Coordinates of C-alpha atoms in Angstrom, one line a residue:
M1 CA -0.2 -0.3 -0.1
P2 CA 1.8 3.3 -0.3
N3 CA 0.2 5.1 2.1
V4 CA 1.9 2.2 3.6
L5 CA 6.0 2.0 5.2
E6 CA 7.6 0.0 6.8
V7 CA 9.9 1.4 8.9
P8 CA 12.8 0.8 12.3
T9 CA 10.8 1.0 15.1
L10 CA 13.5 2.1 17.4
P11 CA 16.0 3.3 15.6
N12 CA 18.1 5.0 18.5
R13 CA 18.4 1.3 19.7
P14 CA 21.5 0.0 17.9
L15 CA 21.9 -2.8 16.5
L16 CA 25.2 -5.6 18.1
R17 CA 25.3 -7.7 16.0
A18 CA 25.1 -7.2 11.7
D19 CA 22.4 -10.2 12.3
E20 CA 20.1 -9.3 15.0
P21 CA 17.1 -10.0 14.3
E22 CA 14.8 -6.4 14.9
V23 CA 11.3 -4.9 14.9
I24 CA 9.6 -3.9 12.2
G25 CA 7.0 -0.6 12.4
R26 CA 4.4 0.0 9.5
M27 CA 3.2 3.9 9.1
Q28 CA 0.6 5.7 7.9
L29 CA 0.0 8.9 9.0
R30 CA -3.4 10.6 9.0
R31 CA -4.1 14.6 10.1
N32 CA -6.9 15.6 12.4
V33 CA -7.8 19.1 10.1
A34 CA -9.9 20.5 13.0
L35 CA -6.0 19.9 15.9
D36 CA -4.0 20.7 12.7
F37 CA -2.1 17.7 14.4
V38 CA -0.4 14.7 12.3
E39 CA 0.5 10.9 13.6
N40 CA 0.5 7.0 12.5
A41 CA -2.4 5.6 12.9
A42 CA -0.9 2.2 12.6
F43 CA 1.4 2.6 15.5
L44 CA 1.9 0.0 18.3
A45 CA 3.4 0.8 21.4
D46 CA 4.5 -2.4 22.7
L47 CA 6.7 -2.4 19.1
A48 CA 8.5 1.1 20.6
V49 CA 10.3 -0.8 24.9
Y50 CA 12.7 1.6 25.6
D51 CA 15.1 0.2 27.8
Q52 CA 18.7 1.1 28.3
D53 CA 20.1 0.3 25.1
Y54 CA 18.4 3.1 23.5
Q55 CA 21.2 5.3 22.7
N56 CA 18.6 9.3 22.6
S57 CA 21.7 11.7 23.9
Q58 CA 23.1 14.3 21.6
A59 CA 25.1 15.4 24.8
H60 CA 27.9 14.2 22.8
S61 CA 27.6 17.6 20.8
P62 CA 28.8 20.9 21.8
L63 CA 25.5 22.4 19.7
F64 CA 24.0 20.2 21.1
L65 CA 24.7 21.0 24.1
A66 CA 24.8 24.7 23.9
H67 CA 21.3 24.2 22.9
M68 CA 20.3 22.5 26.3
Q69 CA 21.9 25.7 27.4
N70 CA 19.5 28.0 25.6
V71 CA 17.2 26.5 27.2
L72 CA 17.9 26.3 30.8
A73 CA 18.6 29.9 30.2
L74 CA 15.1 31.0 28.8
L75 CA 13.9 28.9 31.8
K76 CA 15.6 30.7 34.8
A77 CA 15.0 33.7 33.3
R78 CA 10.8 32.7 33.9
F79 CA 12.1 31.1 37.1
P80 CA 13.2 32.6 40.4
R81 CA 16.4 30.6 41.9
G82 CA 15.4 27.9 44.2
S83 CA 12.4 26.6 41.3
K84 CA 11.5 23.5 41.6
L85 CA 11.8 22.1 38.5
V86 CA 11.1 18.2 37.4
E87 CA 11.5 16.7 33.3
V88 CA 9.8 13.9 33.0
G89 CA 11.3 11.9 30.6
C90 CA 15.1 13.0 31.1
G91 CA 16.5 10.6 29.3
K92 CA 20.4 9.6 30.3
G93 CA 20.4 12.7 32.7
D94 CA 21.4 15.4 30.7
F95 CA 19.6 17.9 31.3
V96 CA 19.4 17.5 34.6
E97 CA 22.6 16.9 35.1
L98 CA 22.9 20.3 33.5
A99 CA 20.4 22.0 36.3
L100 CA 21.9 20.8 38.8
A101 CA 25.2 22.0 37.9
D102 CA 24.3 25.2 37.5
G103 CA 22.4 25.7 40.9
H104 CA 19.5 27.7 40.3
F105 CA 16.6 25.3 40.4
D106 CA 16.1 22.4 42.4
A107 CA 16.0 19.9 39.3
S108 CA 15.2 15.6 39.1
G109 CA 13.7 13.3 36.5
Y110 CA 11.6 10.4 36.2
D111 CA 13.1 7.6 33.1
A112 CA 13.1 3.7 32.8
T113 CA 16.3 4.4 30.5
Y114 CA 18.5 6.0 32.3
E115 CA 21.2 4.7 32.5
G116 CA 22.9 6.9 35.9
A117 CA 23.1 7.0 39.3
N118 CA 22.5 10.3 40.7
P119 CA 19.4 9.7 43.2
R120 CA 17.3 12.9 42.4
I121 CA 16.6 10.5 39.0
E122 CA 14.2 7.6 39.2
K123 CA 14.3 5.1 36.9
R124 CA 10.7 5.0 36.7
Y125 CA 7.8 6.2 34.1
L126 CA 5.5 8.0 36.4
G127 CA 2.3 6.9 37.0
P128 CA -1.6 8.4 37.5
D129 CA -1.1 7.0 40.8
D130 CA 1.5 9.7 41.4
R131 CA 1.5 12.8 43.3
I132 CA 4.4 15.2 42.5
Q133 CA 4.8 19.0 43.5
A134 CA 7.5 21.2 40.8
D135 CA 6.9 25.0 40.0
V136 CA 7.5 24.3 36.2
I137 CA 7.9 20.2 34.5
V138 CA 10.0 20.2 31.4
L139 CA 8.8 17.5 28.8
R140 CA 12.0 17.6 26.2
H141 CA 11.3 15.8 23.3
V142 CA 9.1 13.2 24.7
L143 CA 5.5 13.9 23.9
E144 CA 6.6 13.2 20.6
H145 CA 6.7 9.5 21.2
I146 CA 3.3 9.2 23.3
P147 CA 0.4 8.4 21.7
A148 CA -3.2 10.5 22.6
P149 CA -0.6 13.3 24.0
H150 CA -3.4 15.0 25.7
R151 CA -4.6 12.5 27.7
F152 CA -0.9 12.1 29.1
L153 CA -0.3 16.2 29.6
A154 CA -4.7 15.1 31.6
M155 CA -3.0 13.3 33.6
L156 CA 0.6 15.8 34.8
R157 CA -1.9 17.8 35.7
D158 CA -3.6 15.0 38.2
I159 CA 0.0 13.6 39.1
F160 CA 1.9 17.8 39.5
K161 CA -2.2 19.3 40.2
T162 CA -0.3 23.2 39.5
G163 CA 3.3 24.8 38.1
H164 CA 4.1 25.3 34.7
V165 CA 5.0 23.6 31.4
Y166 CA 7.6 23.0 30.1
I167 CA 6.7 21.3 27.0
E168 CA 9.4 21.1 22.7
V169 CA 8.9 19.0 19.9
P170 CA 10.4 18.9 16.4
S171 CA 8.5 21.7 14.5
H172 CA 6.1 19.3 12.0
E173 CA 5.6 23.3 9.8
W174 CA 10.1 22.7 9.5
I175 CA 9.4 18.6 8.8
L176 CA 7.9 20.2 5.6
T177 CA 9.5 22.6 4.1
H178 CA 12.9 21.0 4.3
Q179 CA 11.4 18.0 2.7
A180 CA 12.9 16.2 6.0
F181 CA 11.4 13.2 5.6
F182 CA 14.2 12.1 7.9
D183 CA 12.6 13.2 10.9
I184 CA 9.2 10.6 9.9
T185 CA 10.0 7.6 12.4
Y186 CA 8.0 5.4 14.5
E187 CA 9.5 6.0 17.6
H188 CA 7.3 9.5 17.0
V189 CA 3.9 8.5 16.5
N190 CA 2.7 11.8 17.0
Y191 CA 4.3 15.0 14.6
F192 CA 3.0 18.4 16.3
T193 CA 2.5 22.0 13.8
R194 CA 2.7 25.5 15.8
T195 CA -1.0 25.3 16.6
A196 CA -1.6 21.7 17.3
L197 CA 0.6 22.3 20.1
T198 CA -0.9 25.6 21.6
G199 CA -3.5 24.1 21.0
L200 CA -3.0 20.6 23.9
F201 CA -3.7 23.8 26.4
G202 CA -6.7 25.9 26.6
S203 CA -7.3 29.8 25.8
T204 CA -5.4 31.1 29.0
A205 CA -1.8 32.9 27.8
S206 CA 0.6 30.3 26.7
T207 CA 4.5 30.8 25.5
H208 CA 5.6 29.1 22.3
G209 CA 9.1 29.9 19.5
L210 CA 11.0 28.0 17.9
L211 CA 14.9 26.3 18.9
F212 CA 18.1 24.7 17.4
G213 CA 17.4 26.4 13.8
D214 CA 14.0 26.1 14.1
Q215 CA 13.9 23.2 13.5
Y216 CA 12.2 22.8 17.8
Q217 CA 8.9 24.6 19.1
Y218 CA 8.7 25.1 22.2
V219 CA 5.5 25.6 24.1
L220 CA 5.4 26.7 28.2
A221 CA 1.8 27.3 30.4
D222 CA 0.4 26.9 33.0
I223 CA -0.2 23.2 33.4
S224 CA -3.5 23.3 35.2
T225 CA -5.1 25.0 31.6
V226 CA -3.8 21.7 29.8
S227 CA -7.1 21.9 27.3
Q228 CA -10.8 20.6 28.1
D229 CA -12.2 19.4 24.6
Y230 CA -8.6 18.9 22.4
G231 CA -9.9 14.8 23.5
S232 CA -13.1 15.5 21.6
R233 CA -11.5 16.6 18.3
Y234 CA -9.1 13.6 18.3
D235 CA -12.0 11.9 18.6
D236 CA -13.7 12.8 15.8
A237 CA -13.5 10.3 13.3
S238 CA -14.4 13.1 10.3
Q239 CA -11.5 14.8 11.0
W240 CA -8.6 13.0 9.8
Q241 CA -8.0 12.7 6.9
T242 CA -4.7 9.6 5.8
L243 CA -1.9 11.6 3.8
D244 CA 0.4 9.9 1.7
F245 CA 4.3 9.8 2.3
D246 CA 5.8 10.5 -1.6
S247 CA 3.0 13.7 -2.0
L248 CA 4.7 15.2 1.7
F249 CA 8.1 15.1 0.3
P250 CA 8.7 14.2 -3.4
S251 CA 12.1 15.3 -3.0
L252 CA 14.0 11.6 -2.0
S253 CA 12.9 9.1 -4.3
S254 CA 15.3 12.4 -6.8
R255 CA 17.9 13.3 -3.7
I256 CA 18.7 9.3 -3.3
A257 CA 19.7 9.5 -6.8
E258 CA 21.7 12.3 -7.0
L259 CA 23.7 11.3 -3.8
D260 CA 24.3 7.8 -5.3
E261 CA 25.8 9.3 -8.7
M262 CA 28.0 11.2 -6.8
I263 CA 30.2 8.4 -5.6
A264 CA 31.5 6.8 -8.6
A265 CA 34.0 4.1 -7.5
P266 CA 36.9 3.4 -5.7
A267 CA 35.7 6.9 -4.2
R268 CA 34.0 5.7 -0.6
L269 CA 30.3 7.3 1.0
Y270 CA 30.3 8.3 4.7
L271 CA 27.4 9.3 6.7
W272 CA 28.0 11.5 9.9
G273 CA 25.1 10.2 12.3
A274 CA 23.9 7.4 13.7
A275 CA 20.7 9.6 15.5
T276 CA 16.8 8.9 13.9
K277 CA 18.3 10.9 11.3
G278 CA 20.3 8.5 9.3
C279 CA 19.0 5.6 10.3
M280 CA 15.3 6.3 8.5
F281 CA 18.4 8.4 5.3
L282 CA 19.5 5.1 5.2
M283 CA 16.4 2.5 6.4
H284 CA 15.0 4.4 2.6
C285 CA 17.7 3.7 0.3
R286 CA 17.8 0.4 1.4
N287 CA 14.0 0.7 0.3
Q288 CA 15.2 1.8 -3.1
Q289 CA 18.1 -0.9 -3.2
R290 CA 20.4 2.0 -3.6
L291 CA 23.4 3.7 -2.1
L292 CA 23.8 0.9 0.2
D293 CA 26.6 -0.8 -1.3
K294 CA 28.2 2.1 -2.0
M295 CA 28.2 2.7 2.3
A296 CA 31.6 2.2 4.3
Y297 CA 29.9 3.1 7.5
V298 CA 28.5 5.5 10.0
V299 CA 30.2 7.8 11.8
D300 CA 28.9 8.7 15.1
I301 CA 31.3 11.1 18.4
N302 CA 28.8 8.9 21.1
P303 CA 30.1 6.1 22.4
G304 CA 27.5 4.6 23.6
K305 CA 26.4 3.7 20.2
C306 CA 30.2 3.4 18.4
G307 CA 30.6 -1.2 17.5
K308 CA 26.7 -1.1 16.9
F309 CA 24.9 -1.8 13.3
L310 CA 21.9 0.5 12.8
P311 CA 18.0 -0.8 12.9
G312 CA 16.9 -1.3 9.3
S313 CA 20.0 -1.0 7.3
R314 CA 22.9 -2.9 9.2
I315 CA 24.7 -0.5 8.0
P316 CA 28.1 0.1 11.2
I317 CA 29.3 2.8 13.5
Q318 CA 32.3 3.5 13.9
A319 CA 34.0 6.7 16.1
P320 CA 35.3 9.5 14.7
E321 CA 39.1 8.2 14.6
A322 CA 38.2 5.6 11.8
L323 CA 37.2 8.8 9.2
Y324 CA 40.3 10.4 9.9
A325 CA 42.1 7.3 8.9
D326 CA 40.2 6.4 6.6
A327 CA 39.0 9.0 4.7
R328 CA 40.3 9.9 1.0
E329 CA 40.3 12.2 -1.7
G330 CA 37.6 11.7 -3.4
D331 CA 35.3 10.2 -1.4
V332 CA 31.7 11.4 0.1
L333 CA 30.3 12.3 3.3
V334 CA 27.1 13.5 3.7
I335 CA 26.5 15.0 7.1
A336 CA 23.2 14.3 8.4
N337 CA 21.6 16.6 10.4
P338 CA 22.7 20.4 8.7
N339 CA 22.7 22.3 12.0
Y340 CA 26.4 19.8 12.2
Q341 CA 27.9 21.4 9.4
Q342 CA 29.6 23.2 10.6
E343 CA 30.9 22.3 13.6
I344 CA 32.2 18.4 11.2
A345 CA 34.3 20.6 9.0
A346 CA 36.3 22.5 11.6
T347 CA 36.9 18.4 12.8
L348 CA 37.6 17.5 9.6
Q349 CA 39.9 20.0 8.7
A350 CA 41.5 19.8 12.1
H351 CA 42.7 16.1 10.8
G352 CA 43.4 17.5 7.5
L353 CA 41.1 16.1 5.8
S354 CA 40.4 18.9 2.6
G355 CA 39.6 16.9 0.0
L356 CA 36.2 14.6 1.4
K357 CA 33.4 16.1 -0.6
I358 CA 30.4 17.2 1.8
T359 CA 27.2 17.8 1.3
C360 CA 24.4 17.2 3.8
L361 CA 20.7 15.9 4.5

């Protein structure tokens, strides 16, 4: 069926072996016209299990660390010193650790995938029986993973009662404008436009903004103002329309063909970025049976991924040091996230790699 995609369910969970079994999920996008909200109607939560093998931290990048510092500064400007900050779905704890080191907030977090030993972070998810006090609740790249997000926010409203919530998610407008087909992924069941994100709250004032080269958006609102009628519009079957992936991203096939033609033997292809973007791009290459035969490996600075394999394409992941040793003049390096281009180019120049052809997705 043209409207159904088959993709790896957890692109941030690298395979330990090239022949390791993996779960492939189905995606069927649909849009709620009333909410301007897009979701994967074929999503099955049981296929997306987040555990300690899930590697979604980007804190190894100086650019992303700067982004987290910008978010912290934004919150510090809104909440006085000593305010209680609770991050729900804090991942590996990077933002909580940053906030604790800064000292402005009394910070803590919750996440079942947490690997560290900080007593301020509990290795679990929140449930409806929890009762917690916080001045600011932080949801950084959490809400796009949770089906029927308005119901999850209603649960958080009951848990926290008062306080503000900061929600950061990808911008669906940015995805469409930049033809970022690699951002349509199984683990993201939800895709928020500005209207869809701000509509999660009632008519009282909330703050909305864009971050990280406009790829991300945020809303800051009182948790008690979670919308009462979002659910009725979500449940109205007449408001949904099925979307066609190829129509949303018409440039995908031509971009893959263009890259294929850039590489002539004996040149090799490298991809920098073993996160969601790199994984999904190579999965589409696999589906089209192009480029993978020219791939050397994927490069990533996250040591938790190096020596493993990307889901879907099963391409090996290596540390940057391998690229510094192996790359030759005429080889092609594709950078998955253009936000990192300057950072990566400076690193390559420092290692004397001036003959690489560099392009971005």
